[in-house]
PDB file of C-alpha atoms and ligand atoms in Angstrom:
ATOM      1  CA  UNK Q   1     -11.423  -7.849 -24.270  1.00  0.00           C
ATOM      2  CA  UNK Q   2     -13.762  -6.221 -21.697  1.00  0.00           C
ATOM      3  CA  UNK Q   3     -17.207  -5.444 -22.605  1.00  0.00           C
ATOM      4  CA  UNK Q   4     -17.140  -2.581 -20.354  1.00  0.00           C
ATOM      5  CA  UNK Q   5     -15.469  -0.147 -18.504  1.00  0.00           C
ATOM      6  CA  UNK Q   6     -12.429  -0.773 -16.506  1.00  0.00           C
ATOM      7  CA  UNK Q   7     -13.626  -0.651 -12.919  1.00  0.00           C
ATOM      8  CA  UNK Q   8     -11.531   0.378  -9.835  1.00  0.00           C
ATOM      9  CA  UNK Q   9     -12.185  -0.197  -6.063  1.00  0.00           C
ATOM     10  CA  UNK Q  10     -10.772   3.092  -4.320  1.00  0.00           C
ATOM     11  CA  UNK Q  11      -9.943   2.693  -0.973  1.00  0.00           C
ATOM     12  CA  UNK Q  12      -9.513   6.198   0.720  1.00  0.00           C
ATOM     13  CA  UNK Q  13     -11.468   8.914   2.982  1.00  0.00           C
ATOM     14  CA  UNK Q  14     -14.516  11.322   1.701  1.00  0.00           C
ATOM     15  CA  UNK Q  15     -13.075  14.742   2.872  1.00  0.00           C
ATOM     16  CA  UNK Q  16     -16.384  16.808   2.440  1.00  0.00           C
ATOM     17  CA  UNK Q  17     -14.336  20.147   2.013  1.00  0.00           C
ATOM     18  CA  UNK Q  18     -10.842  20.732   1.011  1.00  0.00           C
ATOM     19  CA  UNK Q  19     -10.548  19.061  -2.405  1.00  0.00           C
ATOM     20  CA  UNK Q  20      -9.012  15.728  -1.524  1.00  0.00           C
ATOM     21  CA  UNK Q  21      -9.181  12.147  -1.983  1.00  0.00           C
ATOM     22  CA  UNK Q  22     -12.375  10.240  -2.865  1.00  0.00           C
ATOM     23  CA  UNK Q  23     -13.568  14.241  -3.678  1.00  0.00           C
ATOM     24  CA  UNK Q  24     -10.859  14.325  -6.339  1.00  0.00           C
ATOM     25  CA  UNK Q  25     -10.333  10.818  -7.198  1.00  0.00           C
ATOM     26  CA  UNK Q  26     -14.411   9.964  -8.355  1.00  0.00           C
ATOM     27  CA  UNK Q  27     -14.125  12.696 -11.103  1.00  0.00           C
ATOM     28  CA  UNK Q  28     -10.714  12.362 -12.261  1.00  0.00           C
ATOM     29  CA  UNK Q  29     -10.833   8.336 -13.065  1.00  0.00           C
ATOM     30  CA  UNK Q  30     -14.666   8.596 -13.901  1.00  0.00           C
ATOM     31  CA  UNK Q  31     -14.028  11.578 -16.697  1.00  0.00           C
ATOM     32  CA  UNK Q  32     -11.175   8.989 -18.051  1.00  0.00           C
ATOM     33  CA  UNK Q  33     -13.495   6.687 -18.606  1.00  0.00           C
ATOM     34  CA  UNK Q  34     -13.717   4.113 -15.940  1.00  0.00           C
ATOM     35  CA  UNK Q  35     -15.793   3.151 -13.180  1.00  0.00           C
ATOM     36  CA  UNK Q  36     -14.440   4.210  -9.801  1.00  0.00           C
ATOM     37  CA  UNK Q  37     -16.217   2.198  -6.932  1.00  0.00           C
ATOM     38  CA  UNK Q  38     -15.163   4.332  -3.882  1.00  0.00           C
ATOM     39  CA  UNK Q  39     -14.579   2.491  -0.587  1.00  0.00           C
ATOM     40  CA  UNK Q  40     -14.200   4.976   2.337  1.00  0.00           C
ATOM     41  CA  UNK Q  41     -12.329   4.272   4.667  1.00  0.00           C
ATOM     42  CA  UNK Q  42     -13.765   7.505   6.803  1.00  0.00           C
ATOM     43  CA  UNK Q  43     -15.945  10.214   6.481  1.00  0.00           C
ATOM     44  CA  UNK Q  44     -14.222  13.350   7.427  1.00  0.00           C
ATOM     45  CA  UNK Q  45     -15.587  17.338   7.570  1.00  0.00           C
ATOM     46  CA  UNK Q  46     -12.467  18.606   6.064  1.00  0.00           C
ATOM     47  CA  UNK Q  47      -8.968  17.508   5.494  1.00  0.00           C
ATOM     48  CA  UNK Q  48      -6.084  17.672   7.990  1.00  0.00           C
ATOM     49  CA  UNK Q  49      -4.418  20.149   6.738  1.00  0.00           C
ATOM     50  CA  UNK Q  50      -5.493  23.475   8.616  1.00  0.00           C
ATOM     51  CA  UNK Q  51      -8.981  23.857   9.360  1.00  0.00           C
ATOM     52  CA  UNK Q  52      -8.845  22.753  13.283  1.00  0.00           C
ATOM     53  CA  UNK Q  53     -10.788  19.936  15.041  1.00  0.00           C
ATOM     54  CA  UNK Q  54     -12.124  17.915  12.036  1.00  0.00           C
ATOM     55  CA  UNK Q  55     -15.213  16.180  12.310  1.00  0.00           C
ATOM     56  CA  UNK Q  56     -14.693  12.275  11.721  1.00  0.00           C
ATOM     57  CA  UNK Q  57     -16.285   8.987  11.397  1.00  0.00           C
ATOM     58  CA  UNK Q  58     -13.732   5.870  11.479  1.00  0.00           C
ATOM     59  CA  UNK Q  59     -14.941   3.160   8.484  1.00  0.00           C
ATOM     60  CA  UNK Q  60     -12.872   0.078   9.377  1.00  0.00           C
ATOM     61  CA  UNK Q  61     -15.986  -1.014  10.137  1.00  0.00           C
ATOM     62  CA  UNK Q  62     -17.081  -1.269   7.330  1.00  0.00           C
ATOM     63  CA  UNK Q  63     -14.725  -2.667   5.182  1.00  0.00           C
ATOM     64  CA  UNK Q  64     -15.181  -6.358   5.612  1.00  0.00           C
ATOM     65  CA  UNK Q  65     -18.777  -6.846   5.178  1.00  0.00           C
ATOM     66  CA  UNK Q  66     -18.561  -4.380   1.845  1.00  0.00           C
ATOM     67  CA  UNK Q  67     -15.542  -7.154   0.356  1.00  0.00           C
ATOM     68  CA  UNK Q  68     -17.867  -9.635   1.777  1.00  0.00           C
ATOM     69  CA  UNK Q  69     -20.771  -8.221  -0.190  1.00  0.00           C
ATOM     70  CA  UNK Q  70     -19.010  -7.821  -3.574  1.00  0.00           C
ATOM     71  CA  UNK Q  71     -17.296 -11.743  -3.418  1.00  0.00           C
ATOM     72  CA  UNK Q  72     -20.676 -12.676  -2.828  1.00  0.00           C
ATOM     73  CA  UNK Q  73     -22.491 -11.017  -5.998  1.00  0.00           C
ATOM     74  CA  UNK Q  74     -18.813 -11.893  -8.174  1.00  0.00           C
ATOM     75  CA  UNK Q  75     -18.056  -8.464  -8.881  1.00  0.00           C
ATOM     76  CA  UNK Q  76     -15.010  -8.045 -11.007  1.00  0.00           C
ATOM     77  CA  UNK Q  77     -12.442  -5.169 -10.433  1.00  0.00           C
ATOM     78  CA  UNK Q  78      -9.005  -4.502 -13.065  1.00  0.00           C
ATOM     79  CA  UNK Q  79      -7.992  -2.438  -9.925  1.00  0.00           C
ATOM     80  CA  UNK Q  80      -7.622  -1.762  -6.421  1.00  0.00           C
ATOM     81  CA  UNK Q  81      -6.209   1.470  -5.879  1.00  0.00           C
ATOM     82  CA  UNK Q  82      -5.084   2.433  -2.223  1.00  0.00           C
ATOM     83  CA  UNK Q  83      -4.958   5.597  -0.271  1.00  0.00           C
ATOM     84  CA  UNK Q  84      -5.662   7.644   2.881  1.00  0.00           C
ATOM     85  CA  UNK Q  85      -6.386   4.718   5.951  1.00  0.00           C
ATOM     86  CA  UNK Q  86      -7.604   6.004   9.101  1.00  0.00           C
ATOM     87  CA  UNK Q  87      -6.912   2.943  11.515  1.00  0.00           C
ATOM     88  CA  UNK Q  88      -3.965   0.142  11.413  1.00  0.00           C
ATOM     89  CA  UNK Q  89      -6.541  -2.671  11.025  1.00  0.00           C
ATOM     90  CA  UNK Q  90      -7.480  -1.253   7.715  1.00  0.00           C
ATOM     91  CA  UNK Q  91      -4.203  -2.540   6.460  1.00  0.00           C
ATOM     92  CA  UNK Q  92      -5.159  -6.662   6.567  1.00  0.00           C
ATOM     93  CA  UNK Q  93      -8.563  -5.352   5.138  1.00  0.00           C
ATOM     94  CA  UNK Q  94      -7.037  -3.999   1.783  1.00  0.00           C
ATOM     95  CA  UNK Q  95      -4.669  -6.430   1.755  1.00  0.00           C
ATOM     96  CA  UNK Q  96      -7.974  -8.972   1.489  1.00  0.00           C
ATOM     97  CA  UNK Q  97      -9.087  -6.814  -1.206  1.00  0.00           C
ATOM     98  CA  UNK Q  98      -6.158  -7.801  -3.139  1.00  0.00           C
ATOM     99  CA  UNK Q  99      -5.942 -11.207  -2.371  1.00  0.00           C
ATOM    100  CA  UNK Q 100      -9.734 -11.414  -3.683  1.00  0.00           C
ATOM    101  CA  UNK Q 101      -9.232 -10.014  -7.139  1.00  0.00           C
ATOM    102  CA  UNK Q 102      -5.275 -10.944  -7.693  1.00  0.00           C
ATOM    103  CA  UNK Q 103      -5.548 -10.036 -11.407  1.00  0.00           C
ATOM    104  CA  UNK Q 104      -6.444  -6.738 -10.420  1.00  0.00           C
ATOM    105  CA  UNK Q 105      -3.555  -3.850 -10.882  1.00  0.00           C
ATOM    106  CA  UNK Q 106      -2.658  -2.815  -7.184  1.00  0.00           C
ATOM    107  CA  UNK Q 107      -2.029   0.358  -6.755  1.00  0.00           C
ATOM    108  CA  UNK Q 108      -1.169   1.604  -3.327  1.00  0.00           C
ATOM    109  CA  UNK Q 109      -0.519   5.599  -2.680  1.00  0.00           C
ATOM    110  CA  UNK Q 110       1.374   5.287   0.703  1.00  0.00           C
ATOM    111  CA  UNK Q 111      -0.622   8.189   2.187  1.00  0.00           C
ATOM    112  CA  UNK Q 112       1.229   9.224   5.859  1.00  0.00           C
ATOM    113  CA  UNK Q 113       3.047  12.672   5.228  1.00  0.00           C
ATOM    114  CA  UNK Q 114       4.056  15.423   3.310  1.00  0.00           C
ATOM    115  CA  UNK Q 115       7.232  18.211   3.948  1.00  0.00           C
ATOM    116  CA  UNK Q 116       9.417  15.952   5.953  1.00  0.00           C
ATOM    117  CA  UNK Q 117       6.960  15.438   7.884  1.00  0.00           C
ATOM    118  CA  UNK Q 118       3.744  12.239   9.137  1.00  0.00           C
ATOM    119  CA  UNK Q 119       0.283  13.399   9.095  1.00  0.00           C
ATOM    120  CA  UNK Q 120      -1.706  13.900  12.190  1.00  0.00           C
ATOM    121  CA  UNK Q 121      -2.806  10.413  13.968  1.00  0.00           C
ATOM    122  CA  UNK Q 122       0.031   8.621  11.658  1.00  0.00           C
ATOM    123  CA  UNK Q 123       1.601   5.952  14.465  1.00  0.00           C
ATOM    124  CA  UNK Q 124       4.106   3.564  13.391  1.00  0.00           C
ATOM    125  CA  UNK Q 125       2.075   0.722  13.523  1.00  0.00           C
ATOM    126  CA  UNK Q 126      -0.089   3.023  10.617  1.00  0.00           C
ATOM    127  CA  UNK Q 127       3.783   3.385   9.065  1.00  0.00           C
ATOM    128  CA  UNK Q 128       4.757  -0.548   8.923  1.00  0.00           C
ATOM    129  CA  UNK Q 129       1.438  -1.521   7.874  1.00  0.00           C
ATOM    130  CA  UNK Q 130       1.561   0.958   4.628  1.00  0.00           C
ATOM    131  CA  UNK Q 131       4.583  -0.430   4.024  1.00  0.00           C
ATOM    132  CA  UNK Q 132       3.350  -3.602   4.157  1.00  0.00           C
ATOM    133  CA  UNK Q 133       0.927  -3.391   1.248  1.00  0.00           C
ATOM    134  CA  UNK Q 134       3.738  -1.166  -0.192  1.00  0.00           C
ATOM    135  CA  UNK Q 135       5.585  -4.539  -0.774  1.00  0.00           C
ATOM    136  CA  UNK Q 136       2.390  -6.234  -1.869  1.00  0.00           C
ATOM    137  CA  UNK Q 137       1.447  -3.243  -4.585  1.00  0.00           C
ATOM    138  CA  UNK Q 138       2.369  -3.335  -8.405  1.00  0.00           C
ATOM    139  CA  UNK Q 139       2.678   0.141  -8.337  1.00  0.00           C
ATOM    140  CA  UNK Q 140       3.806   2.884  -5.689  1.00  0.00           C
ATOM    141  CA  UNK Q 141       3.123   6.804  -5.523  1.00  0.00           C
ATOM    142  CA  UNK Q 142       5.008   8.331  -2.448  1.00  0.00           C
ATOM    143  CA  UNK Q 143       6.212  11.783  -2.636  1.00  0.00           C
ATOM    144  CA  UNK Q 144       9.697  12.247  -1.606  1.00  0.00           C
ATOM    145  CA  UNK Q 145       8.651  12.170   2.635  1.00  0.00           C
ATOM    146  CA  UNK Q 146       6.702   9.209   1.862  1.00  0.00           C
ATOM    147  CA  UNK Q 147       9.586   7.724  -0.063  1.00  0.00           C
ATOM    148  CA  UNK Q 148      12.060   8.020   2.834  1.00  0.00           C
ATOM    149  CA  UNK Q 149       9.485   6.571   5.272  1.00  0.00           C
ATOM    150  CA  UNK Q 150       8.878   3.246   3.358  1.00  0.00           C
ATOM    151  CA  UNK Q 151      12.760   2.828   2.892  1.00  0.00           C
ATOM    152  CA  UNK Q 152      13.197   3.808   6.445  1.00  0.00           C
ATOM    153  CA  UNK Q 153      15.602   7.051   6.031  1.00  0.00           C
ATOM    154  CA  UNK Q 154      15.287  10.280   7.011  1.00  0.00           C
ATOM    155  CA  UNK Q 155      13.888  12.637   4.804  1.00  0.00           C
ATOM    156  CA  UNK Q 156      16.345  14.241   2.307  1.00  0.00           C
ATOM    157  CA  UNK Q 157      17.591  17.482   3.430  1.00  0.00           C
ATOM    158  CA  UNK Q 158      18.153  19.288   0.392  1.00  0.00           C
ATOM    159  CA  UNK Q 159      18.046  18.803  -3.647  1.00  0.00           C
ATOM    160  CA  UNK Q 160      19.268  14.870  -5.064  1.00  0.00           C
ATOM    161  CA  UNK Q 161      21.574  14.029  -7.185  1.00  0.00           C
ATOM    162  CA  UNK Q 162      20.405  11.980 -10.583  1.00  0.00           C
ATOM    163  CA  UNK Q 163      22.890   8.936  -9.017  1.00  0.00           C
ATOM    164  CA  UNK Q 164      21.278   9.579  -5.458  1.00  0.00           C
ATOM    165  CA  UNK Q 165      17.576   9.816  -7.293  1.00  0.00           C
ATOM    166  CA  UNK Q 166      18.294   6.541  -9.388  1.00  0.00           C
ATOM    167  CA  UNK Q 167      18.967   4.816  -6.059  1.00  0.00           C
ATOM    168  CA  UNK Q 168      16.063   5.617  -3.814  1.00  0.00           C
ATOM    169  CA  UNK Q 169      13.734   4.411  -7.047  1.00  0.00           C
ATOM    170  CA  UNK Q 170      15.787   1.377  -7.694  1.00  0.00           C
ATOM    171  CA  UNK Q 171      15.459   0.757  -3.227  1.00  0.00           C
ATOM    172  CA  UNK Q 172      12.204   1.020  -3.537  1.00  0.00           C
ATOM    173  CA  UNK Q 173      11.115  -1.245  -6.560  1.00  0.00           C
ATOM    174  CA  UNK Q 174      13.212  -3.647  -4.346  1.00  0.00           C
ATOM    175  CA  UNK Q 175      10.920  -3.136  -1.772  1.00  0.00           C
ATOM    176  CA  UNK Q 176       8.148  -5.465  -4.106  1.00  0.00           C
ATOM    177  CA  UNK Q 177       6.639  -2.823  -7.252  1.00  0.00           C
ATOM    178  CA  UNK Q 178       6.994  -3.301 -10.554  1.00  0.00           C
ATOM    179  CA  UNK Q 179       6.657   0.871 -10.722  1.00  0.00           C
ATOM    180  CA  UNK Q 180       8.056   3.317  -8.913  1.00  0.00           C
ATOM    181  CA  UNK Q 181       6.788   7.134  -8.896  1.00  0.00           C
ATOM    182  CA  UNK Q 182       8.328   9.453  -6.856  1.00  0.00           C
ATOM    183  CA  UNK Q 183       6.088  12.836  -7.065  1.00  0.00           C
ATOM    184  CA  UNK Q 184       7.557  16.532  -5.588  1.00  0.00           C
ATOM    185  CA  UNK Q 185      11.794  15.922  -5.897  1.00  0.00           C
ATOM    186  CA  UNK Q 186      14.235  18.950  -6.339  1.00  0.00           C
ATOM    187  CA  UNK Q 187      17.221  17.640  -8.029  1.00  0.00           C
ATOM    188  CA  UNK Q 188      20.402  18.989  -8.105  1.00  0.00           C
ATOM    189  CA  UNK Q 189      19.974  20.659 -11.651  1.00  0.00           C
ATOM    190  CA  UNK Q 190      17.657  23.117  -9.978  1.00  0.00           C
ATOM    191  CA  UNK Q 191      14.484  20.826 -11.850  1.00  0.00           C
ATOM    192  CA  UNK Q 192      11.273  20.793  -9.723  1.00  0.00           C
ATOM    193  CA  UNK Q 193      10.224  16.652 -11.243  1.00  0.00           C
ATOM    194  CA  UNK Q 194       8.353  13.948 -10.664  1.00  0.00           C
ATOM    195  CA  UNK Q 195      10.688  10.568 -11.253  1.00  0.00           C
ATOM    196  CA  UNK Q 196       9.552   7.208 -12.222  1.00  0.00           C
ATOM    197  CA  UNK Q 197      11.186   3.707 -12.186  1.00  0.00           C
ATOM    198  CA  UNK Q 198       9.871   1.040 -14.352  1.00  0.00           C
ATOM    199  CA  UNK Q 199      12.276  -2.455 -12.971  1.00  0.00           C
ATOM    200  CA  UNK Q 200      10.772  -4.872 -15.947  1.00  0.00           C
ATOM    201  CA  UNK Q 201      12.948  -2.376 -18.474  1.00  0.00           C
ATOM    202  CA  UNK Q 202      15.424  -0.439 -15.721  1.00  0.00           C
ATOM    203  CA  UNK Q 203      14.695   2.228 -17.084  1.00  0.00           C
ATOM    204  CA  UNK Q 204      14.256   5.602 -15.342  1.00  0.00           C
ATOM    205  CA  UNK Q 205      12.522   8.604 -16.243  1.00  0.00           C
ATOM    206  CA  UNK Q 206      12.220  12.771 -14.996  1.00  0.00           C
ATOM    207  CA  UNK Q 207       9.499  15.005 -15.886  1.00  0.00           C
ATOM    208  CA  UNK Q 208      10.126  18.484 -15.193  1.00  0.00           C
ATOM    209  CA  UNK Q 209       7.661  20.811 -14.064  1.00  0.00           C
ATOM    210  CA  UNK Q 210       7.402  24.396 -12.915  1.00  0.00           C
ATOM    211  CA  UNK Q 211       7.988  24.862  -9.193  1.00  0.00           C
ATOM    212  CA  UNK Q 212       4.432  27.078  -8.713  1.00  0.00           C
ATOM    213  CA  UNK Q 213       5.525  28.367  -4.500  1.00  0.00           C
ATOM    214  CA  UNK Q 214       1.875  27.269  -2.779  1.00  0.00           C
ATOM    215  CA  UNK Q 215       0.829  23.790  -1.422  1.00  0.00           C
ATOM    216  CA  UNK Q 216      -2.267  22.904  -2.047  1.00  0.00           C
ATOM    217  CA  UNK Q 217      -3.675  19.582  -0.352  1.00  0.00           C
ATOM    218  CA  UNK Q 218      -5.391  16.805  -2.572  1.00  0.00           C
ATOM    219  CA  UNK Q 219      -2.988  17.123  -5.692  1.00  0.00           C
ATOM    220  CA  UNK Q 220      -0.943  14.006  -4.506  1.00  0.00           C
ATOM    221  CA  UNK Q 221      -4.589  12.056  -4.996  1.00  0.00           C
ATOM    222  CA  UNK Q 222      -4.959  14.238  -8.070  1.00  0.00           C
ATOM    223  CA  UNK Q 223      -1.912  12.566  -9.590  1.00  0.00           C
ATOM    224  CA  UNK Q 224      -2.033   9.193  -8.569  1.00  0.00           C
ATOM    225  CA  UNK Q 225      -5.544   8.813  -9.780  1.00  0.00           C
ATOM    226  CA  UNK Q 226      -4.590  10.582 -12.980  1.00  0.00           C
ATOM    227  CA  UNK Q 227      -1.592   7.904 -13.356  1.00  0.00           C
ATOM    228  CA  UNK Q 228      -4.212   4.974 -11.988  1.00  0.00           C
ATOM    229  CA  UNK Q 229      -6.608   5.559 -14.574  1.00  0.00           C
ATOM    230  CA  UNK Q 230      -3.712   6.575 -17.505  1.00  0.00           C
ATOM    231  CA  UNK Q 231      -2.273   2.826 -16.917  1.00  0.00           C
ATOM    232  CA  UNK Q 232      -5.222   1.259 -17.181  1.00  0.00           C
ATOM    233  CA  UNK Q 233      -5.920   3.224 -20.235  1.00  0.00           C
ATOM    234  CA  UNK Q 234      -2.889   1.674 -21.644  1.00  0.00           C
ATOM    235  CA  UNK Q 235      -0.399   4.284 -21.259  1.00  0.00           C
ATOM    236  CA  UNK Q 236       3.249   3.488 -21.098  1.00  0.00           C
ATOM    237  CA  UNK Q 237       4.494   4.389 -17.249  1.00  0.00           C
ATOM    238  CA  UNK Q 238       6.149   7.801 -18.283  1.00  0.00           C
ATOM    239  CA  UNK Q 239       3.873   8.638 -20.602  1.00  0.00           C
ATOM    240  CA  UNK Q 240       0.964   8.042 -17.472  1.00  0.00           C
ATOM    241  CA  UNK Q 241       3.292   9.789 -15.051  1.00  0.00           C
ATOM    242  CA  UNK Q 242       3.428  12.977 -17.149  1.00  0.00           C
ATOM    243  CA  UNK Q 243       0.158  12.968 -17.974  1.00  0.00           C
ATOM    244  CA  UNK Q 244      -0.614  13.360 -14.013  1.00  0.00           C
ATOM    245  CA  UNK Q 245       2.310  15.785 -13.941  1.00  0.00           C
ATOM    246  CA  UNK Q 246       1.406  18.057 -16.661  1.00  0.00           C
ATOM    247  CA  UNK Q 247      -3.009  17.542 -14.983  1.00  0.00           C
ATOM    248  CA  UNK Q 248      -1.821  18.499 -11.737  1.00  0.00           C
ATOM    249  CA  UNK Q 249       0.546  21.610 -13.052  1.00  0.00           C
ATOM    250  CA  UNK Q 250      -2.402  22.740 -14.965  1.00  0.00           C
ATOM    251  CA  UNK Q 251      -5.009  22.474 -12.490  1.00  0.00           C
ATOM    252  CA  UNK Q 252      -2.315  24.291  -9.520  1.00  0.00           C
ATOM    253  CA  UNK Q 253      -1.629  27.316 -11.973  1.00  0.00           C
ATOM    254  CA  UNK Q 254      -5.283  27.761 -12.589  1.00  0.00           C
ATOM    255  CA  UNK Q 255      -6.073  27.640  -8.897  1.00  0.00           C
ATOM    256  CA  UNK Q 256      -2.916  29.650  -8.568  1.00  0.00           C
ATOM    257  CA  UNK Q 257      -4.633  32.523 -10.830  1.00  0.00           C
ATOM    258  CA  UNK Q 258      -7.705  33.088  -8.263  1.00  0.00           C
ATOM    259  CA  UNK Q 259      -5.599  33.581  -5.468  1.00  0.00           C
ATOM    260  CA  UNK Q 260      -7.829  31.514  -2.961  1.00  0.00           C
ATOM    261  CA  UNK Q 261      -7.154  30.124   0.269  1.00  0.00           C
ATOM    262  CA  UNK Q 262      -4.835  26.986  -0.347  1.00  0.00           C
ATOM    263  CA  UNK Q 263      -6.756  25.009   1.882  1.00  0.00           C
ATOM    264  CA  UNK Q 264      -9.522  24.595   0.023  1.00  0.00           C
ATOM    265  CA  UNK Q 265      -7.335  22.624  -2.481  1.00  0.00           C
ATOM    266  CA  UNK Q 266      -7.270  22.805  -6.278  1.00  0.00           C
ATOM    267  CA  UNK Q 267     -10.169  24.107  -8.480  1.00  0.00           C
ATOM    268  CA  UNK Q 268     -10.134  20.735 -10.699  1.00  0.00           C
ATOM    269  CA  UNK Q 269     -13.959  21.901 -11.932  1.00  0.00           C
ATOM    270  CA  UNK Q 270     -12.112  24.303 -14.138  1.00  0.00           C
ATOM    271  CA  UNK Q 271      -9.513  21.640 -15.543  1.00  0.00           C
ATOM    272  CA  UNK Q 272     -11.099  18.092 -15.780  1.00  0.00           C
ATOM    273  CA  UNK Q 273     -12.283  18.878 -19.102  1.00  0.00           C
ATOM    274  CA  UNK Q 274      -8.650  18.562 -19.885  1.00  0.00           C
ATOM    275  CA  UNK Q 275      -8.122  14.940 -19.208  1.00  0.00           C
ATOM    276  CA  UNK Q 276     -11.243  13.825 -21.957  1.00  0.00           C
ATOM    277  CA  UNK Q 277      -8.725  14.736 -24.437  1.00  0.00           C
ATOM    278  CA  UNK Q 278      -5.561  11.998 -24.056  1.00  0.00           C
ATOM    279  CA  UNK Q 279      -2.790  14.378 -25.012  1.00  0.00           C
ATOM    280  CA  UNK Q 280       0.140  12.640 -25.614  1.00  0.00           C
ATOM    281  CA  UNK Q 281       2.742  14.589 -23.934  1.00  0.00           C
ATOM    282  CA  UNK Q 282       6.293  14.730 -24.834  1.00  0.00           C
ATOM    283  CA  UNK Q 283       7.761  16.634 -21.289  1.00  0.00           C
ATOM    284  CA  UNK Q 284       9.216  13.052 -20.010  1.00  0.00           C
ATOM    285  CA  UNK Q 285      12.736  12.320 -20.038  1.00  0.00           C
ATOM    286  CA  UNK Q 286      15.479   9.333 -19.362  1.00  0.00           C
ATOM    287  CA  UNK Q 287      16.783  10.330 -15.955  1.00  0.00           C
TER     288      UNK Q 287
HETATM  289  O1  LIG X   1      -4.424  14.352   0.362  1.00  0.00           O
HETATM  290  C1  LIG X   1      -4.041  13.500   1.377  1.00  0.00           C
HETATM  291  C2  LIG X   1      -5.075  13.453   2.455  1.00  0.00           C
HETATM  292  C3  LIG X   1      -6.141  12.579   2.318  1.00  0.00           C
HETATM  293  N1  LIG X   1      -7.097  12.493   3.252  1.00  0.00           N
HETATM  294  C4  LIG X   1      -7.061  13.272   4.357  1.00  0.00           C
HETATM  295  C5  LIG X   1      -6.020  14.178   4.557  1.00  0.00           C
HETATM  296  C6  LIG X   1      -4.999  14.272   3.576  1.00  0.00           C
HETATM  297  C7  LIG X   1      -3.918  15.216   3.752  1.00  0.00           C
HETATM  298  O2  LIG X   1      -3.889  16.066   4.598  1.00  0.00           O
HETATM  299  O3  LIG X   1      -6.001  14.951   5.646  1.00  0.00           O
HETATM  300  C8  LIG X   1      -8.148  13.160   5.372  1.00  0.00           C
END
């Protein structure tokens, strides 16, 4: 049994403004109750997403000699939890993270695009080399653009059918993962979800949400550090999937209420509160 903490390695940018990744991810998996050890793999001024020429500092730099440092004074890590990379050789780098600590949970969020859609700077050799550690990870968090990208499809168009939902989960636990979580999917029933495939037990779960109509960057970190930390705290996959659901649907309609300007992302000082408490939800059902 561990004396301490559970401690992750995060691998993603520090956006300074806009509410996203390492911003998001240090409180959410520190106020569950585990170390986060964040490894940036850039320093931006702002997300991406809408405030013009960002100011930026590439990382890959950096990455070696920090693994280096942490083999050489034996640190220990239950997890390495990928995200946001800002250059194609930072792809063998996390991959050498895992290789160091192979008893660590891998976790990779395949961070390239949202609504159809890559993210700025996203080339394809950024594309194959996600997928790489895609096939490497225990457990994968696309949304549904994300999704098609690793299984090489076009986006889907409109709403999915369960049989049509069941198959893009099962395609991509082929890909290598243990657990699939597909966040943002419209399905045919009208349900705004987030799906999950778990291939040890084939067994497939939905949890329905309510479809709140703004985007606000950062909540796919939100979730998948939510769902990081909820699995490490033990929690069943849907029961760790919902809790992220039912974090991020809290923390949207709370933003939601202030009416402020969606780039600035999601006012999680208002909500984190909420995770210290371990709710066990009941929203999650067989798909
Ligand atoms: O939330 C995903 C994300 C992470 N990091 C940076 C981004 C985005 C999405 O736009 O721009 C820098």
């Amino acid at each position: 049994m561990l004396s301490r903490p559970p401690r992750v390695a995060a691998i993603h940018d520090l956006s300074g403004f806009g509410r996203c990744s390492l911003s998001v991810i240090l409180p959410v998996i520190s106020v569950m109750g585990m170390q986060v050890c964040p490894i940036p793999t850039a320093i931006l001024s702002t997300h991406t997403g809408g405030f013009g020429e960002v100011s930026q500092r590439d990382l890959t730099d950096y990455m070696e000699p920090c693994l280096d440092h942490y083999r050489k004074v034996g640190l220990e890590f239950e997890c390495i939890y990928t995200g946001y990379l800002s250059s194609p050789d930072q792809v063998a780098h996390c991959l050498q993270f895992f290789d160091s600590w192979p008893g660590a949970l891998k976790v990779v969020d395949p961070v390239m695009g949202d609504h159809g859609k890559l993210y700025r700077a996203f080339t394809r050799e950024m594309v194959e080399g996600i997928g790489r550690m895609a096939r490497k990870a225990q457990v994968i968090t696309p949304n549904l653009t994300e999704a098609a990208i690793l299984l090489g499809e076009a986006p889907a168009a409109g709403a999915l059918s369960t049989a049509a939902a069941r198959s893009m989960l099962a395609r991509l636990g082929e890909l290598g993962p243990e657990k699939v979580v597909v966040t943002g999917v419209t399905l045919a029933t009208g349900e705004y979800v987030n799906l999950c495939y778990d291939r040890e037990h084939n067994s497939f779960w939905k949890s329905v949400g309510d479809y709140i109509p703004v985007h606000y960057p950062g909540t796919g970190d939100i979730f998948a550090a939510v769902l990081t930390a909820s699995l490490l705290q033990g929690d069943s996959l849907p029961l760790a999937m919902d809790r992220a659901a039912r974090y991020v649907e809290l923390t949207i309609k709370t933003t939601y209420s202030y009416s402020t300007d969606p780039r600035e992302g999601v006012m999680l000082e208002r909500t984190l509160e909420w995770l210290t408490r371990k709710e066990v939800s009941k929203r999650f059902q067989s798909l």
